[in-house]
Coordinates of C-alpha atoms in Angstrom, one line a residue:
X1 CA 141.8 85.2 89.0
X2 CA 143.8 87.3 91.5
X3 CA 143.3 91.1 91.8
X4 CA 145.8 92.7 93.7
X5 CA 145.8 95.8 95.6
X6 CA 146.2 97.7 98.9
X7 CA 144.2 99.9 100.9
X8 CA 147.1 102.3 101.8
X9 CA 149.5 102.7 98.6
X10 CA 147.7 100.5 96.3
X11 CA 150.8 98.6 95.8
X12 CA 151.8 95.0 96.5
X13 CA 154.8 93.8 96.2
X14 CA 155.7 90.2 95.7
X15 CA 158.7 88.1 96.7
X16 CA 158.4 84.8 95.6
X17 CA 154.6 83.4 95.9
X18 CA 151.7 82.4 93.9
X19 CA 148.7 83.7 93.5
X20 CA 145.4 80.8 94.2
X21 CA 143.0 80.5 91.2
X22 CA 140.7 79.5 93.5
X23 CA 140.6 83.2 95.4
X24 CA 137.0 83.8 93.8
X25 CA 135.6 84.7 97.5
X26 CA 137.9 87.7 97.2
X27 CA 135.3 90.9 97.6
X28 CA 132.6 88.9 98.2
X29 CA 129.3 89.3 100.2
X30 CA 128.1 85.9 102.2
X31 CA 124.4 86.0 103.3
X32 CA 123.3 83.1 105.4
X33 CA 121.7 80.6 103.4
X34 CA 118.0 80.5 104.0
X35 CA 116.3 76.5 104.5
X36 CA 116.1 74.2 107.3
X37 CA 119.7 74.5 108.7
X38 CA 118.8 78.1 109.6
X39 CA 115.3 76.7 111.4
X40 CA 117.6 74.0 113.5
X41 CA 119.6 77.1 114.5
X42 CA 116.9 78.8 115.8
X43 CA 115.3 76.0 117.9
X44 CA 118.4 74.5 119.4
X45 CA 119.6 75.4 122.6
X46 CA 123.4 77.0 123.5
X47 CA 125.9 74.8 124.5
X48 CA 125.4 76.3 127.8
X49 CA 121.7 75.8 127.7
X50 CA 118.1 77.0 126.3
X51 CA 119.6 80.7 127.2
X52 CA 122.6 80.2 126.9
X53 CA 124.9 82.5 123.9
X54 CA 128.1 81.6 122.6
X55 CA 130.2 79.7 124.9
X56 CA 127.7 78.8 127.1
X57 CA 127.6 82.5 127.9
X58 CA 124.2 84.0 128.8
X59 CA 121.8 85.9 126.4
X60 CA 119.0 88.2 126.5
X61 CA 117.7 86.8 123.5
X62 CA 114.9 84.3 124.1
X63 CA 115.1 80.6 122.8
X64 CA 112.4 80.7 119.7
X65 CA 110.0 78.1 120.3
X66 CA 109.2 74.8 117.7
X67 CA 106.2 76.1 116.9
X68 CA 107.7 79.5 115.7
X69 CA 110.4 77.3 113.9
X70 CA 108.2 75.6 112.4
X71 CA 106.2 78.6 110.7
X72 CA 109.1 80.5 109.7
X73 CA 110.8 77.3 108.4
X74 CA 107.4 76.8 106.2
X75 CA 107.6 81.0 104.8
X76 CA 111.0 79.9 103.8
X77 CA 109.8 76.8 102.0
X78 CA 106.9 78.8 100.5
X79 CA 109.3 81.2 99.3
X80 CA 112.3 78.3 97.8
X81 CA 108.9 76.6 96.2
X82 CA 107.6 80.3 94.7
X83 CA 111.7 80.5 93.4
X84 CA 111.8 76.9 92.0
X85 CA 108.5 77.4 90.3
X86 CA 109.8 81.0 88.4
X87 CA 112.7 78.9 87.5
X88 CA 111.0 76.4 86.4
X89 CA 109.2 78.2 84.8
X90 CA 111.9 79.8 82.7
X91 CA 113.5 76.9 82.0
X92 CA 110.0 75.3 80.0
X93 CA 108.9 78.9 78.9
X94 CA 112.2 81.2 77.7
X95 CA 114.1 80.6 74.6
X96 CA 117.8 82.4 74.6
X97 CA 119.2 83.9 71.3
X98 CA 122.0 85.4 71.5
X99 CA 123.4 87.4 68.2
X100 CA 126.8 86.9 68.1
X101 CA 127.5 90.0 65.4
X102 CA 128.5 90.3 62.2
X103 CA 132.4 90.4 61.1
X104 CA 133.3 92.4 64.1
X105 CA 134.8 95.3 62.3
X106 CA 134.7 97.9 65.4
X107 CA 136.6 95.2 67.1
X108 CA 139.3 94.1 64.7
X109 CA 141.9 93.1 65.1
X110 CA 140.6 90.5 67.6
X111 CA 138.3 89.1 65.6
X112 CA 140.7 88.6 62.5
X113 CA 140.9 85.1 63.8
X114 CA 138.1 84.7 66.2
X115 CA 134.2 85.0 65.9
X116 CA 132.7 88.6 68.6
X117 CA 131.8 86.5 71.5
X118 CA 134.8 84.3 71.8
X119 CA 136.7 87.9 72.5
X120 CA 138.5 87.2 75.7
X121 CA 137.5 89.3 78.8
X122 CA 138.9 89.9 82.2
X123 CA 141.7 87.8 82.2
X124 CA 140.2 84.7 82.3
X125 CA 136.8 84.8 80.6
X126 CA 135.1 85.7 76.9
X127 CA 132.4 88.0 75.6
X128 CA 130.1 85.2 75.5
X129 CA 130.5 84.1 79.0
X130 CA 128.1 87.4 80.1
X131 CA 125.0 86.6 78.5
X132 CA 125.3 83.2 78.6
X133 CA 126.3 83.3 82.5
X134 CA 123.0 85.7 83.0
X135 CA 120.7 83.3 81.4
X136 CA 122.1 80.5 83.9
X137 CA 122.0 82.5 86.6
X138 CA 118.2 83.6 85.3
X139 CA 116.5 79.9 85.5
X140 CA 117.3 80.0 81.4
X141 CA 118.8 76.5 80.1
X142 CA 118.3 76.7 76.6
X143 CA 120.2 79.1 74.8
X144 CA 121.5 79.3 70.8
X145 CA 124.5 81.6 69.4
X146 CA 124.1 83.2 66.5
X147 CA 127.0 83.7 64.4
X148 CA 128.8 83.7 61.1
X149 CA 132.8 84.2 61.2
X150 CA 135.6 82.6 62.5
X151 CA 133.1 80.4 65.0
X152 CA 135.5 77.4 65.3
X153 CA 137.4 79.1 68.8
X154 CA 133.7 79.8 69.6
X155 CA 132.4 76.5 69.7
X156 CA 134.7 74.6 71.4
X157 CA 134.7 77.1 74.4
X158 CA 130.6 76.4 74.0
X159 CA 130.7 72.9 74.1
X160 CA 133.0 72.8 77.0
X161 CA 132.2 75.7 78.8
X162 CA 128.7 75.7 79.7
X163 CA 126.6 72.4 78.8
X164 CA 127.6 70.1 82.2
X165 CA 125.7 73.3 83.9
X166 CA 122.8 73.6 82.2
X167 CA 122.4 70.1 81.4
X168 CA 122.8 69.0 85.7
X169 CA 123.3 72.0 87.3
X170 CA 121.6 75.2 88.7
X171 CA 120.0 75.8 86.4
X172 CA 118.2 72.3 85.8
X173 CA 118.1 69.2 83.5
X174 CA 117.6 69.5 79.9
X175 CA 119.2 72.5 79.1
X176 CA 121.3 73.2 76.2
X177 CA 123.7 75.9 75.1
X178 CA 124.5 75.8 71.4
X179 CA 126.1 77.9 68.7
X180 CA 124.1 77.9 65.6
X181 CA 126.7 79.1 62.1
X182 CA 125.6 81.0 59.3
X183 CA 124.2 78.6 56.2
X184 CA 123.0 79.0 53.0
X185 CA 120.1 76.6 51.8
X186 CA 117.6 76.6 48.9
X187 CA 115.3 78.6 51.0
X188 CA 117.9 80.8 52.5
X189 CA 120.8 81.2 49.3
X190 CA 121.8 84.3 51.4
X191 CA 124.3 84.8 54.6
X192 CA 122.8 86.9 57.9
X193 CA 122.1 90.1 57.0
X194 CA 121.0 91.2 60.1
X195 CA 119.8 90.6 63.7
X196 CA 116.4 89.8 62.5
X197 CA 117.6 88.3 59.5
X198 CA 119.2 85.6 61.1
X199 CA 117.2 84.6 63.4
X200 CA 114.6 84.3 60.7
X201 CA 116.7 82.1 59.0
X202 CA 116.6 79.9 62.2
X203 CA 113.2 80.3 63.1
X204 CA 112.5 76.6 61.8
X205 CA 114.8 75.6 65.0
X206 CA 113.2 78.4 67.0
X207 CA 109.5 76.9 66.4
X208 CA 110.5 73.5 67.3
X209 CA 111.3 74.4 70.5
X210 CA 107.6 76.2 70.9
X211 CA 106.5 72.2 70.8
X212 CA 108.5 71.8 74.2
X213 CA 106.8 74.5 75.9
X214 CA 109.0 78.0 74.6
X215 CA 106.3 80.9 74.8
X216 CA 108.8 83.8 74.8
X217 CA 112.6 84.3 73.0
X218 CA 115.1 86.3 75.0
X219 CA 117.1 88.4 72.2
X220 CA 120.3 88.9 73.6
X221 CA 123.6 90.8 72.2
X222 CA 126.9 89.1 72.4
X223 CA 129.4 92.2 73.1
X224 CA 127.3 94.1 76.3
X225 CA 129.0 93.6 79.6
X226 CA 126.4 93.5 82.2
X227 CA 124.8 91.9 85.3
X228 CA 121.4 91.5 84.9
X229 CA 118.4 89.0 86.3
X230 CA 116.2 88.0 82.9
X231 CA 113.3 86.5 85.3
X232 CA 112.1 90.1 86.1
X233 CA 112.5 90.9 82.6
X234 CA 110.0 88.4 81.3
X235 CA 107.6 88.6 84.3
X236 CA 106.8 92.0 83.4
X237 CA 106.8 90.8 80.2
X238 CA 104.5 88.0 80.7
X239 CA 102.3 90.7 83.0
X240 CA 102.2 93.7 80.8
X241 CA 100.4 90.9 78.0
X242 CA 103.3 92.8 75.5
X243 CA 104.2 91.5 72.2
X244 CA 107.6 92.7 72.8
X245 CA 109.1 94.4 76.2
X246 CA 112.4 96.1 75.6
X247 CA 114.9 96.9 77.9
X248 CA 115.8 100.3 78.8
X249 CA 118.7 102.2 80.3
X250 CA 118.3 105.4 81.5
X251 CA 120.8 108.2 80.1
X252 CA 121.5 112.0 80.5
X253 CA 121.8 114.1 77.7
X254 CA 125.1 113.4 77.1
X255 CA 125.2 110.1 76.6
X256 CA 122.0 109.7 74.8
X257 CA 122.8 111.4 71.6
X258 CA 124.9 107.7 70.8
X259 CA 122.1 105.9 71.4
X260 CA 118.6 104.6 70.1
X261 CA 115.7 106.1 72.0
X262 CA 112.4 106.0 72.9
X263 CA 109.3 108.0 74.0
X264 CA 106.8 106.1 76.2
X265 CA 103.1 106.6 77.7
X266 CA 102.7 106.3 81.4
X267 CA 101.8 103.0 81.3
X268 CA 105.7 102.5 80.0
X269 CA 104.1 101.2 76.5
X270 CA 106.3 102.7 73.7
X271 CA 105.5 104.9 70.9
X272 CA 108.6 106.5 69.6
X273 CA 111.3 105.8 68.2
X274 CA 114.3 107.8 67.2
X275 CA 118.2 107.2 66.5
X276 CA 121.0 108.5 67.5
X277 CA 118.7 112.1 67.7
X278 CA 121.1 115.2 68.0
X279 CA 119.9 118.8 68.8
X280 CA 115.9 119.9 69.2
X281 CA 115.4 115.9 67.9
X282 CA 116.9 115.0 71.2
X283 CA 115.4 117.2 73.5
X284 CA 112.0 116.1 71.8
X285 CA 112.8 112.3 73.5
X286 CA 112.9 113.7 76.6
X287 CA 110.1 111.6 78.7
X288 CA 109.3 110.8 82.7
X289 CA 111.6 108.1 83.6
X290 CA 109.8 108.2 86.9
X291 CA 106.8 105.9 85.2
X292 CA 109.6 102.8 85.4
X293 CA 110.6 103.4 89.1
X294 CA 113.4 106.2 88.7
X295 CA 112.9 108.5 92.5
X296 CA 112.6 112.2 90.7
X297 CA 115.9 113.3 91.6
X298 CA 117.4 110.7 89.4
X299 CA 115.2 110.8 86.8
X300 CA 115.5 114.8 86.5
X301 CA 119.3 114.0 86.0
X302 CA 118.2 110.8 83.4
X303 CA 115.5 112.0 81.5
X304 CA 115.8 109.9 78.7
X305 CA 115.6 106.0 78.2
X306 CA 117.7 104.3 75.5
X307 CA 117.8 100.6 74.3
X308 CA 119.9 98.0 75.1
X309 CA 119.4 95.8 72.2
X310 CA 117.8 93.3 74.7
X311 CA 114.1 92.2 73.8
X312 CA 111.4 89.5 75.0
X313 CA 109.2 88.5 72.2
X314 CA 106.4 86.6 72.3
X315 CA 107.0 83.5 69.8
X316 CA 103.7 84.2 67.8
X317 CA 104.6 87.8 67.2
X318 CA 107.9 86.9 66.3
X319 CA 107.0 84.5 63.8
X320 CA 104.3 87.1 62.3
X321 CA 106.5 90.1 62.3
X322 CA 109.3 88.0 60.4
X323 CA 107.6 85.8 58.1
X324 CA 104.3 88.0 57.3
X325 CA 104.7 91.8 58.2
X326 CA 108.2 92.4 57.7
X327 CA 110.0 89.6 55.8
X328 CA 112.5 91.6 53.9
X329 CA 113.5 93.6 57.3
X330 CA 117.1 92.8 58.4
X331 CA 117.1 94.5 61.6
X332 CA 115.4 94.3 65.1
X333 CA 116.4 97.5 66.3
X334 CA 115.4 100.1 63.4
X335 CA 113.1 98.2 61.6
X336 CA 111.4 95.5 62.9
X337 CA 110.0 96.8 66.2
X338 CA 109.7 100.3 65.1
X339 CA 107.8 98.3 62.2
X340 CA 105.5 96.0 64.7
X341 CA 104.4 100.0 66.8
X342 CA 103.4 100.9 63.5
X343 CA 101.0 98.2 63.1
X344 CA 99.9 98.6 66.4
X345 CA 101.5 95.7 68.3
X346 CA 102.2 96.1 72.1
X347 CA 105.3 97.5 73.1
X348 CA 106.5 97.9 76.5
X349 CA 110.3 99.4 78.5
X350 CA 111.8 97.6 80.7
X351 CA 114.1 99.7 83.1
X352 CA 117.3 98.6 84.0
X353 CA 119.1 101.1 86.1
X354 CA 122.5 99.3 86.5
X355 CA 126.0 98.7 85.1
X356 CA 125.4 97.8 81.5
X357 CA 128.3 98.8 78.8
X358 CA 128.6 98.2 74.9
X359 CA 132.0 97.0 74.8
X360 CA 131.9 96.4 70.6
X361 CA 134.8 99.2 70.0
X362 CA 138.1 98.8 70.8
X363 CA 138.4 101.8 73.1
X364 CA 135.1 100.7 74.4
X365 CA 137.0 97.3 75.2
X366 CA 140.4 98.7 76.4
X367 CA 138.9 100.8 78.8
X368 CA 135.8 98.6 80.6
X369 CA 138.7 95.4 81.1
X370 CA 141.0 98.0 82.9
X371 CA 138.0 99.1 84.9
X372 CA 138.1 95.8 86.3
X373 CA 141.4 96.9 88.4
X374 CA 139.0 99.6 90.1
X375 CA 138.6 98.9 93.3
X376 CA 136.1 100.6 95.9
X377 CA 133.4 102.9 94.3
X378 CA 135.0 103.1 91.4
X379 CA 134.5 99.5 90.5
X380 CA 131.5 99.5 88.4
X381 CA 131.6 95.8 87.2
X382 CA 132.7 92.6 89.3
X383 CA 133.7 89.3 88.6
X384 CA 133.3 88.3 92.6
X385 CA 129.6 87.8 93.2
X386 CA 128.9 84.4 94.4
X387 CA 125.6 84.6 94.1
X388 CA 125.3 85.2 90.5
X389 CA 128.6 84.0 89.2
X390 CA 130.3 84.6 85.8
X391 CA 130.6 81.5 84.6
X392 CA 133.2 80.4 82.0
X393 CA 135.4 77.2 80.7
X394 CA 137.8 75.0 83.3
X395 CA 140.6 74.5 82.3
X396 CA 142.4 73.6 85.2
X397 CA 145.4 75.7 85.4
X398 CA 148.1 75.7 88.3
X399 CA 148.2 79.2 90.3
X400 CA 149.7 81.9 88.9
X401 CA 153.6 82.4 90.3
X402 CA 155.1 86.1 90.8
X403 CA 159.0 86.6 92.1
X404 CA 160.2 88.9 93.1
X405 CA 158.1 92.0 91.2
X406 CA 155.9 94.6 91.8
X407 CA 152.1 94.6 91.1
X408 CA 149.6 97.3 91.3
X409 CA 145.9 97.7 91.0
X410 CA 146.0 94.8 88.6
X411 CA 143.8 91.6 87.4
X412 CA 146.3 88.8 87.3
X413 CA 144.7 85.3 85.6
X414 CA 145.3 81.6 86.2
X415 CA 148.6 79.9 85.3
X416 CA 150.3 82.9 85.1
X417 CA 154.7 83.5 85.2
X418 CA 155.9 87.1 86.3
X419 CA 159.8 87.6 86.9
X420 CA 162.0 89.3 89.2
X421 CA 162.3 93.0 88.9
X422 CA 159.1 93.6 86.7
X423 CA 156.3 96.0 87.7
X424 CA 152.8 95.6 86.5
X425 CA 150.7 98.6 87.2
X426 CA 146.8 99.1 86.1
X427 CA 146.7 96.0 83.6
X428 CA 144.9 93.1 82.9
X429 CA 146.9 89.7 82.6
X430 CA 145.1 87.0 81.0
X431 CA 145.8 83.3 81.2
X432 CA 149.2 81.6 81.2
X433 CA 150.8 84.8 80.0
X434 CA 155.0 84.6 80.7
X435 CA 156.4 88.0 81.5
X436 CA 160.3 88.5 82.0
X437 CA 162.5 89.7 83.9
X438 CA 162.7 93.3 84.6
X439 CA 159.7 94.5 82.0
X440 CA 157.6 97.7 83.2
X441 CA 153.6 96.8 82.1
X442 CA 151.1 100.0 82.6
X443 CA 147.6 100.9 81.7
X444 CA 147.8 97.1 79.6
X445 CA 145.7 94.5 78.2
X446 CA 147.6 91.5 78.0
X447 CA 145.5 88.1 76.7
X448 CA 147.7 85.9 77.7
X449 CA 148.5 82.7 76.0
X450 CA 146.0 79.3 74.9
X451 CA 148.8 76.8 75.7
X452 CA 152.0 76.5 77.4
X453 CA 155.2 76.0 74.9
X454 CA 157.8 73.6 75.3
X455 CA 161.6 74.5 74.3
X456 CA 161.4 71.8 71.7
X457 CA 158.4 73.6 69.9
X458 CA 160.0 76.6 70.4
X459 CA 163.4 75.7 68.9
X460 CA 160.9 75.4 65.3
X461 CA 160.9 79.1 65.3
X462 CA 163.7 81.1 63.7
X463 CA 165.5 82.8 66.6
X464 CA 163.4 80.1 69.1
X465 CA 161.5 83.6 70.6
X466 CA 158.9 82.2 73.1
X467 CA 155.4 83.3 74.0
X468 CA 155.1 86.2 76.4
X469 CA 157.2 89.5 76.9
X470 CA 161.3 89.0 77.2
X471 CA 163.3 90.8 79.4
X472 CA 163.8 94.6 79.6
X473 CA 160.0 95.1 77.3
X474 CA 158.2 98.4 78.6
X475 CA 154.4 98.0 77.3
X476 CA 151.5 101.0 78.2
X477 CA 148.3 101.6 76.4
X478 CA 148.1 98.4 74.5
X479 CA 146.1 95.0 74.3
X480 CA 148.3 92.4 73.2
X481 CA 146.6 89.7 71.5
X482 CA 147.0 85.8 73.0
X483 CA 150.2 83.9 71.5
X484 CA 152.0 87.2 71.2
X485 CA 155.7 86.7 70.7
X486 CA 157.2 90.1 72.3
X487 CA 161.1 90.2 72.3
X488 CA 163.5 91.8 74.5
X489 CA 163.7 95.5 75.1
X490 CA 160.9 95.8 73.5
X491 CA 159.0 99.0 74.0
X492 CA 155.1 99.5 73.2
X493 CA 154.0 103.2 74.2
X494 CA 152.9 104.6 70.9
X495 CA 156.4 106.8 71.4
X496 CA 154.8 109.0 68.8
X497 CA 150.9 109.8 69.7
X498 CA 149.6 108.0 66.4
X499 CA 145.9 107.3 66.5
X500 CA 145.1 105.3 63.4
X501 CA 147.6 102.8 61.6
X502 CA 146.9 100.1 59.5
X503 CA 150.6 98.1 60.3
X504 CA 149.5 94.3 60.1
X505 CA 152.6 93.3 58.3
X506 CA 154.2 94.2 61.3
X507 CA 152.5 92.2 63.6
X508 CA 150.2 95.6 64.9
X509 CA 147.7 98.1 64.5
X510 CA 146.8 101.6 66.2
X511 CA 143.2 102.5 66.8
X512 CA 142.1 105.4 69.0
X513 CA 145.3 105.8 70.1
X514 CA 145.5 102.6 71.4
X515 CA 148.4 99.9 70.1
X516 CA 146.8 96.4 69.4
X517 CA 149.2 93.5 68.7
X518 CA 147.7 90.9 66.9
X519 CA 147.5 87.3 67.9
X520 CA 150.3 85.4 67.0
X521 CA 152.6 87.8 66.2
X522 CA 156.4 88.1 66.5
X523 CA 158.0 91.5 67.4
X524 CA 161.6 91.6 67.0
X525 CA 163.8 92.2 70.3
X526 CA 164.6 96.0 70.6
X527 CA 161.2 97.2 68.6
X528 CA 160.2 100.4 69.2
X529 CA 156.4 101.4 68.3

């Protein structure tokens, strides 16, 4: 993926060259690796001698010794070995679930013919990819997806995506990431009603796992976009001896109407629960954010703690809360753990005082991919961190080529074609997407394509329109959906400032004052919406 931009006019123009898929170094930050290589450097001597600095140049720093090496090389071994172990650790100890949602009726149209998760993100990545990436990234190589609708897209980006890396790679041997489709069985007649409900209806899997080792299951949602390291979770977790930690974001006043809160004691234990609380309700959440490490400044400004819809459970008070106290509960958020504080089970907040965003609306959607083109401070969310990568399917695409055209603050993804004369400003492009000659793309979410078509496959179609946008098309404040046929002097700008309209016969819909096209549409050269 290619984001381009300047420091001076934030505009780069393009004559003729392609953009390398392999530029994932762009942005980041390289920290020396820490291990025996970094001990050898330490007790060799310059080229120019035990003194000597670069280019046999003199220093005034002093040769360290072997027996100095030695020590700090064995702190750093101490410290790999304390690392390996919490991963370790993870890996025999932490079940993932994620809940992959329901229908996904905040996000339709792009879930008409794709389950939540498989949502494509970023240009070259899906919903999915974020938890599932964390959990890697975590020490956490045995995951399960939750889901019920359109999960055939879903599945094979699971199966390809992520198994060679948990099974072999950092994150260790053994390892599994799996998606686990809504059923109905003698015992279980019904589909998921709920969160809770459906991993109840798993927790035959689930307790089969507790055999190998699993003492904890990681609840995890499927549409957050987020950077977060579950080890510390769970430690404090594991510390606190909770039945159930949940994580917390701190919120003003503003924000915190939209959201579930809590109340907490100064231990951080929970007590309280209250959603969506508007007026003297909210005010009466109010608590001391300082007890989860806020400094006072920020947590004057934050005085109020909302959940993520992330939890650690212990697997025993999973299994009672599900099968014994609460077996007709569908819900982990409003009635199962405000159920388990009732009965007097342990409940403890986790802060996490970073980027985290609920992406399950489209406006919500729209607006966190073009964030991505930020750049600077105002970039909240990266894809470049080599240290904790995103980590998504290969599918080994050629760079992506631009002649001749104009690109601006914009996240441009693999295998991509942009034509003479065309200007893309403050958009997303997503994989293999074909854009034409002279076409003017602005504040845009474009998905891209999942194959390239030949002339022969195109020449089935009436009027043999390919994939992509033809010549002269002017598209602002849209997503367009992947395999999107999009004729000629086209123009998508929502001319008329509609903000809901239900137009699937013609290939789009309006929501928030946002125009979606759907996937696999055809728009007709010369359409105006």
């Amino acid at each position: 993926m290619v984001t381009t931009s300047t420091t001076t006019s934030r505009r780069f123009v393009v004559r003729g060259t392609s953009s390398s898929s392999s530029g994932r170094t762009l942005g980041m930050t390289h920290r020396r690796p820490v291990g025996r290589s970094q001990v050898f450097c330490r007790a060799q001597a310059g080229p120019g001698g035990e003194n000597s600095g670069r280019r046999g140049q003199p220093t005034a720093r002093k040769a360290v010794s072997v027996e100095e090496s030695f020590g700090a090389y064995a702190g750093d071994v101490m410290e790999d070995s304390a690392l390996m172990m919490n991963k370790t650790d993870m890996q025999k100890t932490v079940l993932g679930v994620i809940l992959g949602g329901g229908a996904g009726t905040r996000l339709y149209p792009l879930t008409k013919k794709r389950a939540k998760p498989a949502v494509p993100l970023g240009a070259n990545y899906r919903l999915i990819d974020i938890p599932v990436s964390n959990c890697i990234n975590s020490g956490i190589n045995k995951m399960y997806c939750l889901t019920q609708f359109n999960s055939a897209s879903l599945n094979r980006h699971m199966s390809q995506a992520y198994n060679s890396i948990v099974g072999g790679g950092p994150a260790g041997r053994g390892g599994f990431v799996e998606v686990l489709a809504a059923q109905q069985s003698p015992t279980n007649p019904e589909w998921f009603q709920g969160t809770a409900d459906a991993v109840r209806q798993y927790l035959w899997l689930f307790q089969a796992a507790e055999r190998d080792g699993i003492e904890n299951y990681l609840i995890l949602s499927g549409d957050h976009l987020y950077r977060m390291d579950y080890s510390d979770f769970v430690e404090k977790h594991v510390q606190s001896g909770a039945d159930i930690t949940v994580s917390a974001l701190p919120c003003d006043e503003k924000r915190a109407s939209a959201f579930g809160l809590m109340k907490i004691e100064d231990t951080g234990r929970i007590f309280e629960f209250s959603e969506k609380p508007e007026g003297d309700a909210l005010r009466q959440m109010r608590v001391d954010t300082t007890v989860l490490g806020l400094d006072e400044q920020r947590a004057e400004e934050m005085p109020y703690i909302a959940s993520m819809g992330i939890y650690v459970f212990k697997t025993s008070a999973m299994i009672e809360l599900l099968t014994k106290h609460f077996p007709e509960a569908n819900d982990f958020g409003s009635e199962v753990i405000p159920g388990a504080n009732s009965i007097g089970m342990k409940i403890q907040a986790f802060l996490f005082d970073g980027y985290w965003e609920d992406i399950g609306t489209i406006e919500a959607f729209y607006k966190s991919n073009l964030a991505l083109c930020e750049s600077g401070d105002k970039l909240k969310f990266s894809f470049y961190d080599h240290e904790f990568p995103i980590y998504t399917m290969s599918r080994f695409l050629p760079p992506s080529k631009m002649i001749d055209c104009e690109i601006e603050s914009s996240v441009i993804g693999d295998g991509c074609v942009i034509r003479h004369g065309s200007k893309v400003k403050n958009s997303v492009v997503g994989l293999r997407s074909l854009i034409g000659s002279n076409c003017v793309i602005e504040d845009a979410l474009i998905m891209g394509s999942d194959y390239y078509e030949t002339m022969e496959e195109c020449e089935l179609l009436p009027g043999c329109m390919p994939i992509g946008l033809g010549n002269g098309t002017v598209v602002k404040k849209c997503i367009i959906d992947k395999n999107a046929r999009i004729g000629h002097n086209c123009q998508i700008i929502n001319k008329d400032n509609v903000q809901e309209a239900m137009c699937e016969e013609e290939g789009y819909i309006i929501k928030d004052g946002i125009v979606v096209i759907i996937k696999d549409s055809i728009i007709p050269d010369g359409t105006i919406i």
